């Protein structure tokens, strides 16, 4: 089973969209194995977005992620990384297709509400960055035979 890190970024929390966005991951059939509210430090934000260091939007992106509480979640399931990326939609909210989180709720490139790991390898690295091992819970849903 694949795991992926999802962040509901500070704009999602500020705009009171946490419930609506989380409901989509839940309804899809993914299993929630980690969840917490974090006000990210600059150090954590720098590590999380290390791949974007040097890009023109990097400083602004760090200010954005550290600007307030963010909801950090780990979701587990079949093809969880790709499934979550599809639910999120394209990076630019203006281009994201309706029906996706960004397509329905975002119009900005930076303030696009969600982060999702882009590969299983990066998911493992990002999960270790945001969660301790004892913060993740392995469990089985009672409807597993129906959802698959
Ligand atoms: P992703 O979140 O869809 O994986 P990435 O290219 O990994 O997109 O970029 C990370 C985050 O940086 C985006 O979610 C968005 O918040 C921000 N970002 C990406 N490109 C731009 C840009 O051109 N201008 C401003 N912010 C950007
Ligand atoms: Mg990315």
mmCIF file of C-alpha atoms and ligand atoms in Angstrom:
data_model
loop_
_atom_site.group_PDB
_atom_site.id
_atom_site.type_symbol
_atom_site.label_atom_id
_atom_site.label_comp_id
_atom_site.label_asym_id
_atom_site.label_seq_id
_atom_site.Cartn_x
_atom_site.Cartn_y
_atom_site.Cartn_z
ATOM 1 C CA UNK A 1 0.000 0.000 0.000
ATOM 2 C CA UNK A 2 1.312 3.439 -0.927
ATOM 3 C CA UNK A 3 1.440 6.390 1.439
ATOM 4 C CA UNK A 4 1.550 10.095 0.577
ATOM 5 C CA UNK A 5 1.931 13.373 2.445
ATOM 6 C CA UNK A 6 -0.859 15.897 1.982
ATOM 7 C CA UNK A 7 -0.720 19.408 3.414
ATOM 8 C CA UNK A 8 -3.716 21.669 3.618
ATOM 9 C CA UNK A 9 -1.688 24.846 3.331
ATOM 10 C CA UNK A 10 -2.340 27.983 5.423
ATOM 11 C CA UNK A 11 -4.797 29.381 2.850
ATOM 12 C CA UNK A 12 -6.999 26.278 3.215
ATOM 13 C CA UNK A 13 -7.090 26.725 6.983
ATOM 14 C CA UNK A 14 -7.681 30.492 6.781
ATOM 15 C CA UNK A 15 -10.461 30.028 4.219
ATOM 16 C CA UNK A 16 -12.161 27.363 6.372
ATOM 17 C CA UNK A 17 -11.876 24.721 3.636
ATOM 18 C CA UNK A 18 -10.262 22.011 5.794
ATOM 19 C CA UNK A 19 -13.441 19.959 6.131
ATOM 20 C CA UNK A 20 -14.469 20.136 2.475
ATOM 21 C CA UNK A 21 -11.004 19.252 1.155
ATOM 22 C CA UNK A 22 -10.401 16.436 3.641
ATOM 23 C CA UNK A 23 -13.800 14.959 2.772
ATOM 24 C CA UNK A 24 -12.667 14.422 -0.828
ATOM 25 C CA UNK A 25 -9.635 12.310 0.144
ATOM 26 C CA UNK A 26 -11.792 10.386 2.583
ATOM 27 C CA UNK A 27 -14.626 9.762 0.123
ATOM 28 C CA UNK A 28 -12.207 8.513 -2.548
ATOM 29 C CA UNK A 29 -11.395 5.505 -0.386
ATOM 30 C CA UNK A 30 -8.026 6.490 1.020
ATOM 31 C CA UNK A 31 -7.200 5.673 4.652
ATOM 32 C CA UNK A 32 -6.078 8.422 7.015
ATOM 33 C CA UNK A 33 -3.018 7.243 8.958
ATOM 34 C CA UNK A 34 -1.658 10.570 10.276
ATOM 35 C CA UNK A 35 -3.178 13.981 11.023
ATOM 36 C CA UNK A 36 -2.051 17.095 12.859
ATOM 37 C CA UNK A 37 -2.166 20.889 12.839
ATOM 38 C CA UNK A 38 1.300 22.427 12.474
ATOM 39 C CA UNK A 39 2.534 25.996 12.338
ATOM 40 C CA UNK A 40 5.631 25.230 10.240
ATOM 41 C CA UNK A 41 8.999 26.715 11.197
ATOM 42 C CA UNK A 42 11.239 28.284 8.555
ATOM 43 C CA UNK A 43 13.564 25.276 8.895
ATOM 44 C CA UNK A 44 10.768 22.810 8.183
ATOM 45 C CA UNK A 45 9.501 24.876 5.224
ATOM 46 C CA UNK A 46 13.031 25.105 3.786
ATOM 47 C CA UNK A 47 13.491 21.344 4.002
ATOM 48 C CA UNK A 48 10.045 20.661 2.573
ATOM 49 C CA UNK A 49 10.565 22.961 -0.431
ATOM 50 C CA UNK A 50 14.346 22.401 -0.831
ATOM 51 C CA UNK A 51 13.819 21.359 -4.460
ATOM 52 C CA UNK A 52 12.536 24.858 -5.278
ATOM 53 C CA UNK A 53 15.489 26.755 -3.750
ATOM 54 C CA UNK A 54 16.766 29.405 -6.179
ATOM 55 C CA UNK A 55 13.467 29.779 -8.050
ATOM 56 C CA UNK A 56 11.958 33.288 -8.233
ATOM 57 C CA UNK A 57 8.966 32.301 -6.100
ATOM 58 C CA UNK A 58 10.980 30.486 -3.396
ATOM 59 C CA UNK A 59 11.085 33.249 -0.736
ATOM 60 C CA UNK A 60 7.417 34.045 -1.185
ATOM 61 C CA UNK A 61 6.573 30.330 -0.990
ATOM 62 C CA UNK A 62 8.434 30.007 2.328
ATOM 63 C CA UNK A 63 6.616 33.052 3.751
ATOM 64 C CA UNK A 64 3.320 31.537 2.618
ATOM 65 C CA UNK A 65 3.901 28.117 4.173
ATOM 66 C CA UNK A 66 5.122 29.592 7.459
ATOM 67 C CA UNK A 67 2.343 32.205 7.660
ATOM 68 C CA UNK A 68 -0.020 30.164 9.831
ATOM 69 C CA UNK A 69 -1.264 26.725 10.743
ATOM 70 C CA UNK A 70 -1.309 23.999 8.108
ATOM 71 C CA UNK A 71 -2.961 20.588 8.354
ATOM 72 C CA UNK A 72 -0.500 17.760 7.740
ATOM 73 C CA UNK A 73 -1.953 14.398 6.777
ATOM 74 C CA UNK A 74 -0.727 11.016 5.628
ATOM 75 C CA UNK A 75 -3.114 9.092 3.391
ATOM 76 C CA UNK A 76 -2.670 5.439 2.469
ATOM 77 C CA UNK A 77 -4.159 3.367 -0.310
ATOM 78 C CA UNK A 78 -3.761 1.873 -3.762
ATOM 79 C CA UNK A 79 -1.718 4.295 -5.944
ATOM 80 C CA UNK A 80 -2.156 6.916 -3.204
ATOM 81 C CA UNK A 81 0.426 9.348 -4.650
ATOM 82 C CA UNK A 82 -1.176 9.581 -8.108
ATOM 83 C CA UNK A 83 -4.707 9.384 -6.749
ATOM 84 C CA UNK A 84 -4.082 12.390 -4.492
ATOM 85 C CA UNK A 85 -2.345 14.392 -7.241
ATOM 86 C CA UNK A 86 -5.379 13.804 -9.456
ATOM 87 C CA UNK A 87 -7.771 14.896 -6.722
ATOM 88 C CA UNK A 88 -5.662 18.068 -6.185
ATOM 89 C CA UNK A 89 -5.499 19.172 -9.832
ATOM 90 C CA UNK A 90 -2.848 21.199 -11.642
ATOM 91 C CA UNK A 91 -0.533 23.534 -9.722
ATOM 92 C CA UNK A 92 -2.048 26.730 -11.158
ATOM 93 C CA UNK A 93 -5.549 27.104 -9.768
ATOM 94 C CA UNK A 94 -6.596 29.061 -12.855
ATOM 95 C CA UNK A 95 -5.754 26.080 -15.073
ATOM 96 C CA UNK A 96 -6.840 23.259 -12.774
ATOM 97 C CA UNK A 97 -9.855 21.353 -13.995
ATOM 98 C CA UNK A 98 -13.177 21.791 -12.177
ATOM 99 C CA UNK A 99 -13.880 18.803 -9.965
ATOM 100 C CA UNK A 100 -10.372 18.948 -8.510
ATOM 101 C CA UNK A 101 -9.609 20.752 -5.232
ATOM 102 C CA UNK A 102 -7.609 23.471 -6.959
ATOM 103 C CA UNK A 103 -10.023 23.594 -9.896
ATOM 104 C CA UNK A 104 -12.944 24.196 -7.586
ATOM 105 C CA UNK A 105 -11.423 26.427 -4.899
ATOM 106 C CA UNK A 106 -8.204 28.101 -6.155
ATOM 107 C CA UNK A 107 -7.385 30.742 -8.786
ATOM 108 C CA UNK A 108 -3.792 31.531 -7.664
ATOM 109 C CA UNK A 109 -0.567 29.700 -8.556
ATOM 110 C CA UNK A 110 0.991 30.078 -5.123
ATOM 111 C CA UNK A 111 -2.101 29.991 -2.935
ATOM 112 C CA UNK A 112 -3.336 26.674 -4.265
ATOM 113 C CA UNK A 113 -4.536 25.142 -0.986
ATOM 114 C CA UNK A 114 -2.872 21.726 -1.052
ATOM 115 C CA UNK A 115 0.472 19.994 -1.259
ATOM 116 C CA UNK A 116 0.784 16.371 -2.312
ATOM 117 C CA UNK A 117 3.952 14.292 -2.697
ATOM 118 C CA UNK A 118 4.888 13.732 -6.350
ATOM 119 C CA UNK A 119 6.433 10.240 -6.069
ATOM 120 C CA UNK A 120 6.489 7.379 -3.568
ATOM 121 C CA UNK A 121 10.186 8.134 -2.911
ATOM 122 C CA UNK A 122 9.496 11.794 -2.110
ATOM 123 C CA UNK A 123 6.447 10.770 -0.093
ATOM 124 C CA UNK A 124 8.662 8.691 2.220
ATOM 125 C CA UNK A 125 11.075 11.614 2.670
ATOM 126 C CA UNK A 126 8.291 14.146 3.265
ATOM 127 C CA UNK A 127 6.372 11.912 5.678
ATOM 128 C CA UNK A 128 9.555 11.497 7.763
ATOM 129 C CA UNK A 129 9.962 15.287 7.746
ATOM 130 C CA UNK A 130 6.489 16.052 9.069
ATOM 131 C CA UNK A 131 5.680 13.005 11.224
ATOM 132 C CA UNK A 132 7.375 10.866 13.830
ATOM 133 C CA UNK A 133 6.893 7.104 13.444
ATOM 134 C CA UNK A 134 4.719 7.005 16.566
ATOM 135 C CA UNK A 135 2.348 9.557 15.018
ATOM 136 C CA UNK A 136 1.271 7.213 12.222
ATOM 137 C CA UNK A 137 -1.386 4.609 12.893
ATOM 138 C CA UNK A 138 -1.786 1.394 10.906
ATOM 139 C CA UNK A 139 -5.410 0.230 10.894
ATOM 140 C CA UNK A 140 -7.995 -1.403 8.680
ATOM 141 C CA UNK A 141 -11.303 0.078 7.621
ATOM 142 C CA UNK A 142 -14.392 -2.065 8.167
ATOM 143 C CA UNK A 143 -15.440 -1.474 4.531
ATOM 144 C CA UNK A 144 -12.067 -2.547 3.067
ATOM 145 C CA UNK A 145 -13.666 -5.467 1.200
ATOM 146 C CA UNK A 146 -16.035 -3.071 -0.558
ATOM 147 C CA UNK A 147 -13.693 -0.155 -1.296
ATOM 148 C CA UNK A 148 -10.645 -2.213 -2.329
HETATM 149 P P1 LIG B 1 2.829 21.236 -6.843
HETATM 150 O O1 LIG B 1 2.424 21.758 -5.488
HETATM 151 O O2 LIG B 1 1.643 21.130 -7.769
HETATM 152 O O3 LIG B 1 3.630 19.960 -6.777
HETATM 153 P P2 LIG B 1 5.344 22.568 -7.462
HETATM 154 O O4 LIG B 1 5.816 22.889 -8.845
HETATM 155 O O5 LIG B 1 6.029 21.468 -6.728
HETATM 156 O O6 LIG B 1 3.765 22.340 -7.528
HETATM 157 O O7 LIG B 1 5.474 23.924 -6.630
HETATM 158 C C1 LIG B 1 5.354 23.915 -5.220
HETATM 159 C C2 LIG B 1 4.462 25.057 -4.818
HETATM 160 O O8 LIG B 1 5.120 26.299 -5.127
HETATM 161 C C3 LIG B 1 3.126 25.144 -5.549
HETATM 162 O O9 LIG B 1 2.141 24.305 -4.998
HETATM 163 C C4 LIG B 1 2.779 26.600 -5.389
HETATM 164 O O10 LIG B 1 2.276 26.880 -4.081
HETATM 165 C C5 LIG B 1 4.155 27.254 -5.533
HETATM 166 N N1 LIG B 1 4.467 27.646 -6.920
HETATM 167 C C6 LIG B 1 4.807 26.839 -7.945
HETATM 168 N N2 LIG B 1 5.052 27.545 -9.072
HETATM 169 C C7 LIG B 1 4.869 28.839 -8.737
HETATM 170 C C8 LIG B 1 4.979 30.085 -9.481
HETATM 171 O O11 LIG B 1 5.286 30.114 -10.667
HETATM 172 N N3 LIG B 1 4.701 31.221 -8.776
HETATM 173 C C9 LIG B 1 4.352 31.213 -7.461
HETATM 174 N N4 LIG B 1 4.256 30.095 -6.744
HETATM 175 C C10 LIG B 1 4.499 28.913 -7.367
HETATM 176 MG MG1 LIG B 2 5.534 19.638 -5.938
#
